[in-house]
């Protein structure tokens, strides 16, 4: 093959994309962003603090600079040794510092368990297994239930990648004195945002016991314990509070098959009143290539737990099968949408 090399270079960049995620993971595990947020540091200082040899640290920092996690300060060519090269925190590194709202745990999760599961992605396209099960010998949810640190990291990653939750809190149109039921609400990050935006509303969060424990901590930190009830509850058959104003399923249905989604929606429908609204929050796929993140997330869910993202037409069909109808469709950043459903 011959040519200008531009296409070949693009292919190489495509094939080496996973290296960037792993490079970020190494930097985070060595706490480079935390060290740089405290002060600009030389390679020699970083080497001492991380026990990484100076030559290797210089090469690592050059790599972190190339992906925006660190940034080398200006210098005069020939006047600074490798050990004396000084780095500051880069624009992406700001989001990886160990602090509330950080994407640090997302970096560790995507560079750790999820990266390993994608290493067995072919199993998800032929064997009937998922990439996660082929890697860890169990599915994602049992894995998280048996590994509290991993479960906490997973929920922290979800919360950190929920940068649109402030917009969503308004989009849900919760009445001033309303009751919000966040079903399989995970860490409680969304419900906390909603209740902070509606100071007279009350909330209920349901999820598996190990997730409820994490949510309890979120509500304590947010000062919301007087306005929130948490309930360990089975998603498919648990009895939900009756006639709530607002029910929420945020990033839940993407984990399940159509048949399982019908069971979930039917169970919720039993508790809904005629004025109730059920809000489904998911990424929506499109066949015209205009939702690239949703397209990738669809495949990611399949590899990790056999799930999928759906189009608006697919959600309309699901709703109809369950005696519900979509009455609002609010688009959010990163190919997300909030769909309001009511009883038919």
Coordinates of C-alpha atoms in Angstrom, one line a residue:
X1 CA 0.0 0.0 0.0
X2 CA 1.2 3.5 -0.8
X3 CA 0.0 7.0 -0.1
X4 CA 0.7 10.1 1.9
X5 CA 0.6 8.2 5.1
X6 CA -2.2 10.2 6.6
X7 CA -4.7 7.4 6.5
X8 CA -2.1 4.9 7.9
X9 CA -1.3 7.4 10.7
X10 CA -5.0 7.6 11.5
X11 CA -5.2 3.9 11.7
X12 CA -2.2 3.8 14.1
X13 CA -3.9 6.4 16.3
X14 CA -7.0 4.3 16.3
X15 CA -5.2 1.2 17.3
X16 CA -3.2 2.8 20.0
X17 CA -6.1 4.6 21.6
X18 CA -6.2 2.1 24.5
X19 CA -2.6 3.1 25.4
X20 CA -3.7 6.6 26.3
X21 CA -6.3 5.3 28.8
X22 CA -3.6 3.1 30.3
X23 CA -1.2 6.0 30.4
X24 CA -3.8 8.1 32.3
X25 CA -4.4 5.2 34.7
X26 CA -0.7 4.9 35.5
X27 CA -0.5 8.6 36.2
X28 CA -3.5 8.5 38.4
X29 CA -2.3 5.4 40.3
X30 CA 1.0 7.2 41.0
X31 CA -1.1 10.3 42.1
X32 CA 0.7 12.6 39.6
X33 CA -2.3 14.9 39.4
X34 CA -2.5 15.2 43.2
X35 CA 1.2 16.0 43.4
X36 CA 1.0 18.7 40.7
X37 CA -2.1 20.3 42.1
X38 CA -0.1 21.0 45.3
X39 CA 2.8 22.6 43.4
X40 CA 4.7 22.6 40.1
X41 CA 7.3 19.9 40.4
X42 CA 10.5 18.8 38.7
X43 CA 11.0 15.3 37.3
X44 CA 13.5 14.8 40.1
X45 CA 10.9 15.6 42.8
X46 CA 8.3 13.4 41.2
X47 CA 10.8 10.6 41.0
X48 CA 11.5 10.9 44.7
X49 CA 7.9 11.0 45.7
X50 CA 6.8 8.1 43.5
X51 CA 9.9 5.9 43.6
X52 CA 10.0 5.8 39.8
X53 CA 13.5 6.1 38.4
X54 CA 14.3 9.6 37.0
X55 CA 14.8 8.5 33.4
X56 CA 11.5 6.6 33.4
X57 CA 9.7 9.5 35.2
X58 CA 10.9 11.9 32.5
X59 CA 9.5 9.7 29.8
X60 CA 6.2 9.2 31.7
X61 CA 5.8 12.9 32.2
X62 CA 6.4 13.5 28.5
X63 CA 3.6 11.1 27.8
X64 CA 1.2 12.7 30.3
X65 CA 2.0 16.0 28.7
X66 CA 1.0 14.6 25.3
X67 CA -2.5 13.7 26.5
X68 CA -3.1 16.9 28.6
X69 CA -2.8 15.5 32.1
X70 CA 0.4 17.4 32.8
X71 CA 2.1 20.4 31.1
X72 CA 5.8 21.1 30.9
X73 CA 6.7 24.7 31.8
X74 CA 8.6 26.8 29.2
X75 CA 12.3 26.3 29.2
X76 CA 15.4 27.3 27.3
X77 CA 16.6 24.5 25.1
X78 CA 19.9 23.1 26.4
X79 CA 19.6 24.9 29.8
X80 CA 17.5 22.4 31.6
X81 CA 18.4 18.7 32.4
X82 CA 15.8 16.0 32.2
X83 CA 15.8 15.9 36.1
X84 CA 15.2 19.6 36.2
X85 CA 12.2 19.6 33.7
X86 CA 9.3 21.2 35.6
X87 CA 5.7 20.2 35.1
X88 CA 2.4 21.8 36.1
X89 CA -1.1 20.3 36.1
X90 CA -2.6 20.0 32.6
X91 CA -6.2 20.9 31.6
X92 CA -7.4 17.3 31.8
X93 CA -5.3 16.5 34.9
X94 CA -7.5 19.0 36.8
X95 CA -10.4 16.4 36.5
X96 CA -8.3 13.5 37.9
X97 CA -7.2 15.0 41.2
X98 CA -8.5 13.1 44.2
X99 CA -11.3 15.4 45.2
X100 CA -15.2 15.5 45.3
X101 CA -16.6 15.3 41.8
X102 CA -13.3 14.1 40.3
X103 CA -13.1 11.6 37.4
X104 CA -10.3 9.8 39.1
X105 CA -12.3 6.7 39.9
X106 CA -13.7 6.7 36.4
X107 CA -10.1 6.6 35.1
X108 CA -9.3 3.7 37.3
X109 CA -12.5 1.8 36.4
X110 CA -12.2 2.3 32.7
X111 CA -8.5 1.6 32.7
X112 CA -8.9 -1.3 35.0
X113 CA -12.0 -3.6 35.1
X114 CA -13.5 -2.3 31.9
X115 CA -10.3 -2.3 30.0
X116 CA -9.7 -5.9 31.0
X117 CA -13.2 -6.9 30.0
X118 CA -12.8 -5.3 26.6
X119 CA -9.7 -7.5 26.2
X120 CA -12.2 -10.4 26.0
X121 CA -14.7 -8.5 23.8
X122 CA -14.7 -11.3 21.1
X123 CA -16.5 -13.6 23.7
X124 CA -19.4 -11.2 23.7
X125 CA -19.9 -11.6 20.0
X126 CA -20.1 -15.3 19.6
X127 CA -19.9 -17.3 22.8
X128 CA -23.0 -16.1 24.6
X129 CA -20.9 -14.8 27.4
X130 CA -19.9 -11.2 28.2
X131 CA -16.4 -9.8 28.1
X132 CA -16.7 -9.1 31.8
X133 CA -17.7 -12.6 32.7
X134 CA -15.0 -14.1 30.5
X135 CA -12.5 -12.0 32.4
X136 CA -13.7 -12.2 36.0
X137 CA -15.7 -15.4 36.0
X138 CA -18.9 -13.6 37.1
X139 CA -21.1 -10.9 35.8
X140 CA -20.7 -7.2 36.7
X141 CA -23.5 -6.9 39.4
X142 CA -22.4 -9.9 41.5
X143 CA -18.8 -8.8 41.1
X144 CA -19.7 -5.4 42.5
X145 CA -21.8 -6.9 45.3
X146 CA -18.8 -9.0 46.4
X147 CA -16.3 -6.2 46.1
X148 CA -17.3 -3.1 48.1
X149 CA -14.2 -1.0 47.0
X150 CA -15.0 -1.8 43.3
X151 CA -18.7 -0.9 43.9
X152 CA -17.7 2.4 45.5
X153 CA -15.4 3.1 42.6
X154 CA -18.1 2.2 40.1
X155 CA -20.7 4.5 41.7
X156 CA -18.1 7.3 42.0
X157 CA -17.3 6.9 38.3
X158 CA -21.0 7.1 37.4
X159 CA -21.5 10.2 39.5
X160 CA -18.4 11.9 38.0
X161 CA -19.6 11.3 34.5
X162 CA -23.0 12.7 35.3
X163 CA -22.0 16.3 34.5
X164 CA -25.4 16.9 33.0
X165 CA -27.3 16.2 36.3
X166 CA -27.8 19.9 37.1
X167 CA -29.7 20.2 33.8
X168 CA -31.5 17.0 34.5
X169 CA -32.7 18.2 37.9
X170 CA -34.6 21.0 36.2
X171 CA -35.7 18.8 33.3
X172 CA -37.6 16.4 35.5
X173 CA -40.2 19.1 36.5
X174 CA -40.6 17.8 40.0
X175 CA -43.5 19.7 41.8
X176 CA -42.5 22.0 44.6
X177 CA -43.8 19.7 47.3
X178 CA -43.4 16.6 45.2
X179 CA -42.2 13.1 46.0
X180 CA -39.5 11.7 43.8
X181 CA -38.7 7.9 43.7
X182 CA -35.3 7.2 42.2
X183 CA -35.4 3.5 41.2
X184 CA -32.0 1.7 41.2
X185 CA -30.6 5.2 42.2
X186 CA -27.1 4.0 42.9
X187 CA -24.9 6.5 44.7
X188 CA -27.8 8.9 45.2
X189 CA -26.0 11.7 43.2
X190 CA -29.0 12.4 41.0
X191 CA -31.6 12.4 43.7
X192 CA -29.4 14.7 45.8
X193 CA -29.2 17.2 42.9
X194 CA -33.0 17.0 42.4
X195 CA -33.7 17.7 46.1
X196 CA -31.2 20.5 46.3
X197 CA -33.0 22.1 43.4
X198 CA -36.4 21.5 45.1
X199 CA -35.9 22.3 48.8
X200 CA -39.4 21.3 49.7
X201 CA -39.6 18.0 47.9
X202 CA -39.0 14.6 49.4
X203 CA -37.2 11.6 47.9
X204 CA -37.1 7.8 48.1
X205 CA -34.1 5.9 46.7
X206 CA -34.3 2.1 46.0
X207 CA -31.5 -0.2 45.0
X208 CA -29.6 -3.3 46.1
X209 CA -28.4 -3.3 49.7
X210 CA -24.7 -2.7 48.9
X211 CA -25.7 0.3 46.8
X212 CA -28.1 1.7 49.3
X213 CA -25.2 1.8 51.8
X214 CA -23.3 4.1 49.4
X215 CA -26.3 6.3 48.8
X216 CA -26.8 6.7 52.6
X217 CA -23.4 8.3 52.8
X218 CA -24.2 10.6 49.9
X219 CA -27.3 11.9 51.6
X220 CA -25.5 12.4 54.9
X221 CA -22.8 14.4 53.2
X222 CA -25.5 16.5 51.4
X223 CA -27.4 17.1 54.6
X224 CA -30.6 15.5 53.1
X225 CA -31.2 12.6 55.6
X226 CA -34.4 14.3 56.9
X227 CA -35.9 14.4 53.4
X228 CA -34.8 11.0 52.0
X229 CA -35.8 7.4 52.6
X230 CA -33.7 4.6 51.3
X231 CA -35.1 1.2 50.6
X232 CA -33.3 -2.0 49.5
X233 CA -35.6 -3.3 46.8
X234 CA -35.7 -5.7 43.9
X235 CA -35.9 -3.9 40.6
X236 CA -38.3 -6.5 39.0
X237 CA -40.8 -7.2 41.8
X238 CA -40.2 -4.8 44.7
X239 CA -43.2 -2.8 45.9
X240 CA -42.6 0.9 45.1
X241 CA -44.2 3.8 46.9
X242 CA -47.7 4.4 45.5
X243 CA -48.8 7.5 43.5
X244 CA -45.5 9.4 43.7
X245 CA -45.3 12.5 41.6
X246 CA -42.1 11.5 39.9
X247 CA -40.4 8.1 39.3
X248 CA -36.9 8.1 37.8
X249 CA -35.0 5.3 36.0
X250 CA -31.6 6.9 35.2
X251 CA -29.1 4.7 33.3
X252 CA -30.9 1.5 34.3
X253 CA -32.7 0.1 31.3
X254 CA -29.5 0.1 29.2
X255 CA -28.4 -2.8 31.4
X256 CA -31.2 -5.1 30.5
X257 CA -32.9 -7.0 27.6
X258 CA -36.2 -5.9 26.1
X259 CA -38.0 -8.6 28.0
X260 CA -36.4 -7.6 31.3
X261 CA -37.2 -3.9 30.6
X262 CA -40.8 -4.8 30.1
X263 CA -40.8 -6.5 33.5
X264 CA -39.2 -3.4 35.1
X265 CA -41.6 -1.0 33.5
X266 CA -44.7 -3.1 34.3
X267 CA -43.6 -3.3 38.0
X268 CA -43.3 0.5 38.1
X269 CA -46.6 1.0 36.3
X270 CA -48.5 -0.8 39.1
X271 CA -47.4 2.0 41.5
X272 CA -48.0 5.0 39.2
X273 CA -51.1 7.2 39.5
X274 CA -52.7 9.0 36.7
X275 CA -50.8 12.2 37.4
X276 CA -47.4 10.4 37.9
X277 CA -44.6 10.7 35.5
X278 CA -41.8 8.2 34.9
X279 CA -38.6 9.7 33.6
X280 CA -36.2 7.4 31.7
X281 CA -32.7 8.8 31.3
X282 CA -30.5 7.0 28.7
X283 CA -28.3 7.6 25.7
X284 CA -30.3 7.4 22.5
X285 CA -28.9 5.7 19.4
X286 CA -29.4 7.1 15.9
X287 CA -28.7 5.4 12.6
X288 CA -27.4 8.5 10.9
X289 CA -24.1 8.7 12.7
X290 CA -25.1 11.8 14.7
X291 CA -24.8 10.1 18.1
X292 CA -21.3 8.6 18.1
X293 CA -21.0 8.3 21.9
X294 CA -24.3 6.5 22.2
X295 CA -23.2 4.1 19.5
X296 CA -20.0 3.3 21.4
X297 CA -21.8 3.0 24.7
X298 CA -24.3 0.6 23.2
X299 CA -21.3 -1.8 22.4
X300 CA -19.7 -1.1 25.7
X301 CA -22.8 -2.2 27.6
X302 CA -23.0 -5.3 25.5
X303 CA -19.4 -6.2 26.3
X304 CA -19.7 -5.4 30.0
X305 CA -23.1 -6.9 30.9
X306 CA -25.0 -7.8 27.8
X307 CA -27.0 -4.5 27.9
X308 CA -27.7 -2.1 25.1
X309 CA -28.7 1.5 24.3
X310 CA -31.9 2.1 22.3
X311 CA -33.4 4.5 19.9
X312 CA -36.5 6.7 20.6
X313 CA -38.5 4.3 18.4
X314 CA -37.5 1.4 20.6
X315 CA -38.5 3.2 23.7
X316 CA -41.8 4.1 22.2
X317 CA -42.4 0.4 21.5
X318 CA -41.4 -0.7 25.0
X319 CA -43.7 1.9 26.5
X320 CA -46.6 0.8 24.4
X321 CA -46.1 -2.8 25.3
X322 CA -46.3 -1.9 29.0
X323 CA -49.4 0.4 28.8
X324 CA -47.4 3.6 28.9
X325 CA -46.7 6.4 26.5
X326 CA -43.9 8.9 26.0
X327 CA -45.2 12.5 26.4
X328 CA -41.9 14.4 26.5
X329 CA -38.5 14.0 25.0
X330 CA -35.8 16.3 26.4
X331 CA -32.3 16.1 24.9
X332 CA -29.3 16.4 27.1
X333 CA -25.5 16.6 26.5
X334 CA -23.4 13.6 25.4
X335 CA -26.3 11.9 23.4
X336 CA -28.4 11.6 26.6
X337 CA -32.1 12.2 26.8
X338 CA -34.9 12.4 29.5
X339 CA -38.1 10.7 28.4
X340 CA -41.3 11.3 30.4
X341 CA -43.9 8.5 30.4
X342 CA -47.4 8.4 31.7
X343 CA -50.1 5.8 31.9
X344 CA -52.0 5.2 28.7

